Amino acid sequence: MTLQQALRKPTTPGEVLQYEYLEPLNLKINDLAEMLNVHRNTVSALVNNNRKLTADMAIKLAKAFNTTIEFWLNLQLNVDIWEAQSNSRTQEELSRIKTVAEVMAKRKSGKPGVTLHGNSA
């Protein structure tokens, strides 16, 4: 089974901050850092996509911009899923994972192999 992957990377929380909030409201990184009571480097790293959004930051952004925490977390989640699905190493690891149906079918047929607990039968 292969996972479907989006053709383009989803919009990051940093891009949403930059283009939907900072620019239209004429806010600078320093302004947002002051609003959130965090260091300007923290905001800069997020806006420039050098840092992933944390739950703590999502809570702060939700309060500052009157949005939901889930709005911010879902942006990051979509990026994280896209990156994992686009990663060739992850795809290689996934190709070696056995499904519970495969394990149960092998167990039912009496053939030796992988058990549900990861031990060889």
Coordinates of C-alpha atoms in Angstrom, one line a residue, residues 1-114:
M1 CA 0.0 0.0 0.0
T2 CA 1.4 3.4 -0.9
L3 CA 0.3 6.6 0.6
Q4 CA -1.0 9.4 -1.6
Q5 CA 1.1 12.5 -1.5
A6 CA 0.1 16.1 -2.3
L7 CA 1.8 17.6 -5.2
R8 CA 2.9 20.7 -3.3
K9 CA 3.9 21.3 0.2
P10 CA 1.0 22.6 2.3
T11 CA 1.0 26.2 3.6
T12 CA 3.1 26.4 6.7
P13 CA 2.1 28.2 9.9
G14 CA 4.9 30.7 9.2
E15 CA 3.5 31.5 5.7
V16 CA 0.1 32.1 7.2
L17 CA 1.5 34.3 9.8
Q18 CA 3.5 36.3 7.3
Y19 CA 0.9 36.7 4.5
E20 CA -2.4 36.5 6.4
Y21 CA -1.6 38.4 9.6
L22 CA 1.7 40.3 9.7
E23 CA 1.6 41.9 6.2
P24 CA -2.1 42.9 6.1
L25 CA -1.9 44.2 9.7
N26 CA 1.4 46.0 9.1
L27 CA 3.0 44.1 12.0
K28 CA 6.7 43.3 12.3
I29 CA 8.3 40.3 13.8
N30 CA 9.2 42.4 16.9
D31 CA 5.6 43.5 17.2
L32 CA 4.4 39.9 17.2
A33 CA 7.1 38.8 19.6
E34 CA 6.0 41.5 22.0
M35 CA 2.3 40.5 21.6
L36 CA 3.2 36.9 22.4
N37 CA 5.7 37.7 25.1
V38 CA 8.4 35.6 23.4
H39 CA 11.9 36.5 22.0
R40 CA 11.9 37.9 18.5
N41 CA 14.1 35.0 17.4
T42 CA 11.4 32.6 18.3
V43 CA 8.9 34.4 16.1
S44 CA 11.5 34.9 13.3
A45 CA 12.3 31.2 13.2
L46 CA 8.6 30.3 12.9
V47 CA 7.8 32.9 10.3
N48 CA 10.9 31.9 8.2
N49 CA 10.0 28.2 8.5
N50 CA 13.1 27.4 10.5
R51 CA 11.1 26.1 13.5
K52 CA 8.0 23.9 13.8
L53 CA 5.0 25.2 15.5
T54 CA 4.5 23.9 19.0
A55 CA 1.3 23.5 20.9
D56 CA 2.4 26.2 23.3
M57 CA 2.9 28.6 20.4
A58 CA -0.4 27.6 18.8
I59 CA -2.2 28.5 22.1
K60 CA -0.5 31.9 22.1
L61 CA -1.3 32.6 18.4
A62 CA -4.9 31.6 18.9
K63 CA -5.3 34.1 21.7
A64 CA -3.4 36.9 19.9
F65 CA -5.4 36.5 16.6
N66 CA -8.7 35.3 18.0
T67 CA -8.5 31.9 16.2
T68 CA -8.6 28.4 17.4
I69 CA -5.6 26.4 18.6
E70 CA -6.6 23.7 16.2
F71 CA -6.3 26.1 13.2
W72 CA -2.6 26.6 13.9
L73 CA -1.9 22.9 14.9
N74 CA -3.7 21.6 11.8
L75 CA -1.5 23.8 9.6
Q76 CA 1.6 22.2 11.2
L77 CA 0.1 18.7 11.1
N78 CA -0.5 19.0 7.4
V79 CA 3.1 20.0 6.7
D80 CA 4.4 17.2 9.0
I81 CA 2.3 14.6 7.2
W82 CA 3.4 15.9 3.7
E83 CA 7.0 15.9 4.7
A84 CA 6.8 12.3 6.1
Q85 CA 5.0 11.1 3.0
S86 CA 7.5 12.8 0.7
N87 CA 10.5 11.3 2.5
S88 CA 12.0 8.3 0.7
R89 CA 13.5 6.9 3.9
T90 CA 10.0 6.9 5.5
Q91 CA 8.5 5.3 2.4
E92 CA 11.1 2.6 2.5
E93 CA 10.4 1.9 6.2
L94 CA 6.7 1.8 5.5
S95 CA 7.2 -0.8 2.8
R96 CA 8.6 -3.2 5.4
I97 CA 5.7 -2.8 7.9
K98 CA 3.3 -5.8 8.1
T99 CA -0.4 -5.2 8.5
V100 CA -2.4 -6.9 11.2
A101 CA -4.3 -8.7 8.4
E102 CA -1.0 -10.1 7.0
V103 CA 0.1 -11.3 10.4
M104 CA -3.3 -12.9 11.2
A105 CA -3.4 -14.6 7.8
K106 CA 0.0 -16.0 8.3
R107 CA -0.9 -17.2 11.8
K108 CA -4.1 -18.8 10.5
S109 CA -2.2 -20.6 7.8
G110 CA 0.2 -22.1 10.3
K111 CA 3.3 -20.7 8.5
P112 CA 6.1 -19.5 10.6
G113 CA 6.8 -15.8 10.5
V114 CA 6.2 -12.6 12.3

